[in-house]
PDB file of C-alpha atoms in Angstrom:
ATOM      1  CA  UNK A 428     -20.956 100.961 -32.180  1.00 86.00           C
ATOM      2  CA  UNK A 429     -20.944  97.503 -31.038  1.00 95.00           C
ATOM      3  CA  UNK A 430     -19.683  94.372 -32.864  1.00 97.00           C
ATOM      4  CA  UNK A 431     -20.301  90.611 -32.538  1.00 97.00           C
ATOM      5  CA  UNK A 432     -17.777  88.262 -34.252  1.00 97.00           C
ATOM      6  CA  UNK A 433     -18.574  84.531 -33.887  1.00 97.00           C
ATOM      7  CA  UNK A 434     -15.560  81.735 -34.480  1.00 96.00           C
ATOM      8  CA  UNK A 435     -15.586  77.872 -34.131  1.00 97.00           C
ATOM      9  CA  UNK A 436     -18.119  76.673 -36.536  1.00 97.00           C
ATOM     10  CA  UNK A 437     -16.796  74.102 -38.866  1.00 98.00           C
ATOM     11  CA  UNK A 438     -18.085  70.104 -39.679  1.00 98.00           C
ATOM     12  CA  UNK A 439     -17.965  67.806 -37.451  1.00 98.00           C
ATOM     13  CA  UNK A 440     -19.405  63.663 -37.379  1.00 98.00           C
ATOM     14  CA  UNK A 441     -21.956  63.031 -35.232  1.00 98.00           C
ATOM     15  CA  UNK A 442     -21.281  62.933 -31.908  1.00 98.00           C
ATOM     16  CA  UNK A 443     -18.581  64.897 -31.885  1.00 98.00           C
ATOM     17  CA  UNK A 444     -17.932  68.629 -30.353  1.00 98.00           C
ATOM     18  CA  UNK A 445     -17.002  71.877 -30.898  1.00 98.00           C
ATOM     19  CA  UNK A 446     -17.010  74.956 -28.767  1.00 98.00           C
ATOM     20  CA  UNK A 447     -18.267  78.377 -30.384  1.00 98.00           C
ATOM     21  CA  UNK A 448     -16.471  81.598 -29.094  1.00 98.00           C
ATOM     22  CA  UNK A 449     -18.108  85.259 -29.622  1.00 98.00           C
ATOM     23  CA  UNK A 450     -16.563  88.301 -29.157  1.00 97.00           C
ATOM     24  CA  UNK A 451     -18.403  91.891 -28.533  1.00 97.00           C
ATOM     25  CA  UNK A 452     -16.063  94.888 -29.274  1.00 97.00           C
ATOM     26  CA  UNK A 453     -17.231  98.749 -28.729  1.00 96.00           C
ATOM     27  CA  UNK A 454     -16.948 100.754 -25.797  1.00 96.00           C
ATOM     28  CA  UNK A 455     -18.918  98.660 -23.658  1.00 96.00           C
ATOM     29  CA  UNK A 456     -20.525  99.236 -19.957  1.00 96.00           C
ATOM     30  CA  UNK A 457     -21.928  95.990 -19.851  1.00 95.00           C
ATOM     31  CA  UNK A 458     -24.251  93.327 -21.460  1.00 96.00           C
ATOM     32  CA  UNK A 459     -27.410  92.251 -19.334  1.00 96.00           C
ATOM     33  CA  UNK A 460     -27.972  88.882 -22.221  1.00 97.00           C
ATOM     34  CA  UNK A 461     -26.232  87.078 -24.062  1.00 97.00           C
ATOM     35  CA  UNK A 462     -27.100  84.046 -26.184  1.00 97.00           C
ATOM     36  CA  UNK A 463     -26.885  81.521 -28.960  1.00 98.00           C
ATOM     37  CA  UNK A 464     -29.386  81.226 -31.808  1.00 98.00           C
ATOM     38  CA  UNK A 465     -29.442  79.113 -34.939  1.00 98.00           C
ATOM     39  CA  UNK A 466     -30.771  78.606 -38.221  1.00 98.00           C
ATOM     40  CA  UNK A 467     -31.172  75.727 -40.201  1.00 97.00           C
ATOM     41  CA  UNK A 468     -32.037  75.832 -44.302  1.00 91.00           C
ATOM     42  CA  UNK A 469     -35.541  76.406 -44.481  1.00 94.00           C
ATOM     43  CA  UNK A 470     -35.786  76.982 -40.666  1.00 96.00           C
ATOM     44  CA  UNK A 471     -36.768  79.738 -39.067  1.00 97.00           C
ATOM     45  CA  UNK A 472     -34.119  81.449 -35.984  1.00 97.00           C
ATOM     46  CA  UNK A 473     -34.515  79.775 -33.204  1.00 98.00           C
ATOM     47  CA  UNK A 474     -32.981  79.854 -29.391  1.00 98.00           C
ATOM     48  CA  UNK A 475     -30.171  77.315 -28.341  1.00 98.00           C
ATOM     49  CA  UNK A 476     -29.102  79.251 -24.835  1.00 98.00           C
ATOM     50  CA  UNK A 477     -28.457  82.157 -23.243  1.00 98.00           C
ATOM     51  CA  UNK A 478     -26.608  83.477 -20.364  1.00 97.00           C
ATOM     52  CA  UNK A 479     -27.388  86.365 -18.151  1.00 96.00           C
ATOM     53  CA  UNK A 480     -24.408  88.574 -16.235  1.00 94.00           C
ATOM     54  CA  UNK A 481     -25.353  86.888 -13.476  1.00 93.00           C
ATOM     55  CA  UNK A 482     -24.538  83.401 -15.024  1.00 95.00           C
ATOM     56  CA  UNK A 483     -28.926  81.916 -14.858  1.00 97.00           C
ATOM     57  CA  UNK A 484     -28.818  80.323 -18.270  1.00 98.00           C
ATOM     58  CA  UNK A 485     -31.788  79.003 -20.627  1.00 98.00           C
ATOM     59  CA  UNK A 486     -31.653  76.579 -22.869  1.00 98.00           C
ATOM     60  CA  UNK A 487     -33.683  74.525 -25.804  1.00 98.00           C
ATOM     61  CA  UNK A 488     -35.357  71.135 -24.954  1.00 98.00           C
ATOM     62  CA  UNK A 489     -32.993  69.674 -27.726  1.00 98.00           C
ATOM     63  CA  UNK A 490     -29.858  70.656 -26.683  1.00 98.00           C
ATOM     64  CA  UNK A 491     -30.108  70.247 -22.548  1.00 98.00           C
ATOM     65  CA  UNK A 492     -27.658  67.731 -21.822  1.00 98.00           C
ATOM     66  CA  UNK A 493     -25.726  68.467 -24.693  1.00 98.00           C
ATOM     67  CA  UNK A 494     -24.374  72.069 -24.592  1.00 98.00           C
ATOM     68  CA  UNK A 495     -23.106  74.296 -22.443  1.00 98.00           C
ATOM     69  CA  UNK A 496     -23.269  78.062 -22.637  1.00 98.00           C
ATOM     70  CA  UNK A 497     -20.895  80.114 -20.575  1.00 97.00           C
ATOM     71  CA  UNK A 498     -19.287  83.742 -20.572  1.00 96.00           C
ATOM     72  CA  UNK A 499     -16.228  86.319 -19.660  1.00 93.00           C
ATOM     73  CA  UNK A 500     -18.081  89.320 -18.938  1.00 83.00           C
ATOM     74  CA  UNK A 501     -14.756  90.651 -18.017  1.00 85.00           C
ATOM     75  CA  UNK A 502     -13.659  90.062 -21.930  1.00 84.00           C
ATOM     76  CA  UNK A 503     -17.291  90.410 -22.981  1.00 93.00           C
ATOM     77  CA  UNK A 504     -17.010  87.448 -24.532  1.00 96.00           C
ATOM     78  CA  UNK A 505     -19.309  83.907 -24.606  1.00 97.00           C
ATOM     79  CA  UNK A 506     -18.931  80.290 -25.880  1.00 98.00           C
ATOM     80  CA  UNK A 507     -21.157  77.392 -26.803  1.00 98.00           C
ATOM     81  CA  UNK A 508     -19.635  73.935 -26.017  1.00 98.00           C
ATOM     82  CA  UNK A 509     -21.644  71.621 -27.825  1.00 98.00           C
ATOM     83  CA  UNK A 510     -21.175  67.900 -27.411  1.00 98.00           C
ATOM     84  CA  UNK A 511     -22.899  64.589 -28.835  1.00 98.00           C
ATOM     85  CA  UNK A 512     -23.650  66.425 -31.636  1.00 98.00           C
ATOM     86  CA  UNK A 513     -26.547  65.691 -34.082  1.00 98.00           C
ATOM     87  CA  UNK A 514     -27.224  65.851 -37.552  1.00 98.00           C
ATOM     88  CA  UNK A 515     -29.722  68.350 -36.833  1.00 97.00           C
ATOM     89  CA  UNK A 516     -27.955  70.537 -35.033  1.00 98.00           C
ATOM     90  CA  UNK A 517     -26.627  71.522 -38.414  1.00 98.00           C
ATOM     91  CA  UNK A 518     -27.150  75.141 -38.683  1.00 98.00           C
ATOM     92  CA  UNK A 519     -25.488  78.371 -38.911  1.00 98.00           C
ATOM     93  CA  UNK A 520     -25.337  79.976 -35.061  1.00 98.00           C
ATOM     94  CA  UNK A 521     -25.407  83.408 -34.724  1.00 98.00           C
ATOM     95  CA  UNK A 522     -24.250  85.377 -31.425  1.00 98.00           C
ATOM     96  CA  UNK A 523     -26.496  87.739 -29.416  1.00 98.00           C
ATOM     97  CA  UNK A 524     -26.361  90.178 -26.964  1.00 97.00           C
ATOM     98  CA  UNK A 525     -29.349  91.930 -25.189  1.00 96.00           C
ATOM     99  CA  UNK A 526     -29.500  94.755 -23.089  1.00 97.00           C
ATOM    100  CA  UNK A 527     -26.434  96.306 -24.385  1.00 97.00           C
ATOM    101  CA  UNK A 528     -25.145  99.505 -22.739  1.00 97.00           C
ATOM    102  CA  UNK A 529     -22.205 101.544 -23.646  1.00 97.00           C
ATOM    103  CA  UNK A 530     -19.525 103.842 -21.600  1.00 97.00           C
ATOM    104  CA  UNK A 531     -21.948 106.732 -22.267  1.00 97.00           C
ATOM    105  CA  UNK A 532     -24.392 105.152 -20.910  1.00 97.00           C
ATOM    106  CA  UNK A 533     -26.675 104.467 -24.245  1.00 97.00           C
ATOM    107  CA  UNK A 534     -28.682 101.288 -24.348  1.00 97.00           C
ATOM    108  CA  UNK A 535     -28.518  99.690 -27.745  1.00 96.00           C
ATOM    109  CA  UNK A 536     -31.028  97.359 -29.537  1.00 96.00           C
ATOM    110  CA  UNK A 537     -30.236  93.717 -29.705  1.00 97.00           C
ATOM    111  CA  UNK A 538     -26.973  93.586 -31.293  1.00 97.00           C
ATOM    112  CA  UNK A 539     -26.159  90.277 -33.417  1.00 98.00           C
ATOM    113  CA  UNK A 540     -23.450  88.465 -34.955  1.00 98.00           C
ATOM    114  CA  UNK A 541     -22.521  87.625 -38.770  1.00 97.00           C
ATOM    115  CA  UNK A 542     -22.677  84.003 -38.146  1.00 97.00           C
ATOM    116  CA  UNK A 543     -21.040  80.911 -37.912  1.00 97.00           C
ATOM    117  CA  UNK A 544     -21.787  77.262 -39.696  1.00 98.00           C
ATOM    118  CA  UNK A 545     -21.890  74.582 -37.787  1.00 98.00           C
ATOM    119  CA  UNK A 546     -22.092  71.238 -39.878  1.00 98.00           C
ATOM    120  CA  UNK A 547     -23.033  67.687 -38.159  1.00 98.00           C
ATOM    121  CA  UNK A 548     -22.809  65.491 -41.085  1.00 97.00           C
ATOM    122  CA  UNK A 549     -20.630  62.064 -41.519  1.00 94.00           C
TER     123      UNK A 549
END
């Protein structure tokens, strides 16, 4: 019904950026949430940011300063500009979106992404 497809992982040196775009396709009313999460090897999930409709965002202790989550809700669609970026940041991000409700008025579970890799390494 609904679809997240995340782009803009990749390797990058430390200290370097990249932004991570997500896309939600479906016939969508609207999405209350929306967030980053990531996953290191041998890590469990863990929150980088989120983003309401309304634009209040949240964000981890270790990445304040450092990233910047921000959305279209008109293109239902969310980034992750990450800058200064660590070695352990290294994870593969996955997209989220919370409180999803389509045209026919259905709210769905937490719908999630397939994931992206993002690789800090020099």
């Amino acid at each position: 019904q609904v679809q997240l497809v995340e782009s803009g992982g990749g390797l990058v040196q430390p200290g370097g950026s990249l932004r991570l775009s997500c896309a939600a396709s479906g016939s969508i009313f609207s999405i209350y949430g929306m967030g980053w999460y990531r996953q290191a090897p041998g890590k469990q999930r863990e929150l980088v940011a989120t983003i309401t409709s309304g634009g209040s965002t949240n964000y981890a202790d270790s990445v304040k300063g450092r990233f910047t989550i921000f959305r279209d809700n008109a293109n239902k669609k969310v980034y992750l500009q990450m800058n200064s970026l660590k070695p352990e940041d290294t994870a593969v991000y996955y997209c989220n979106a919370d409180r999803v409700v389509l045209t026919t008025g259905l709210s769905l579970q937490p719908v999630w992404g397939q994931g992206t890799q993002v690789t800090v390494s020099s």
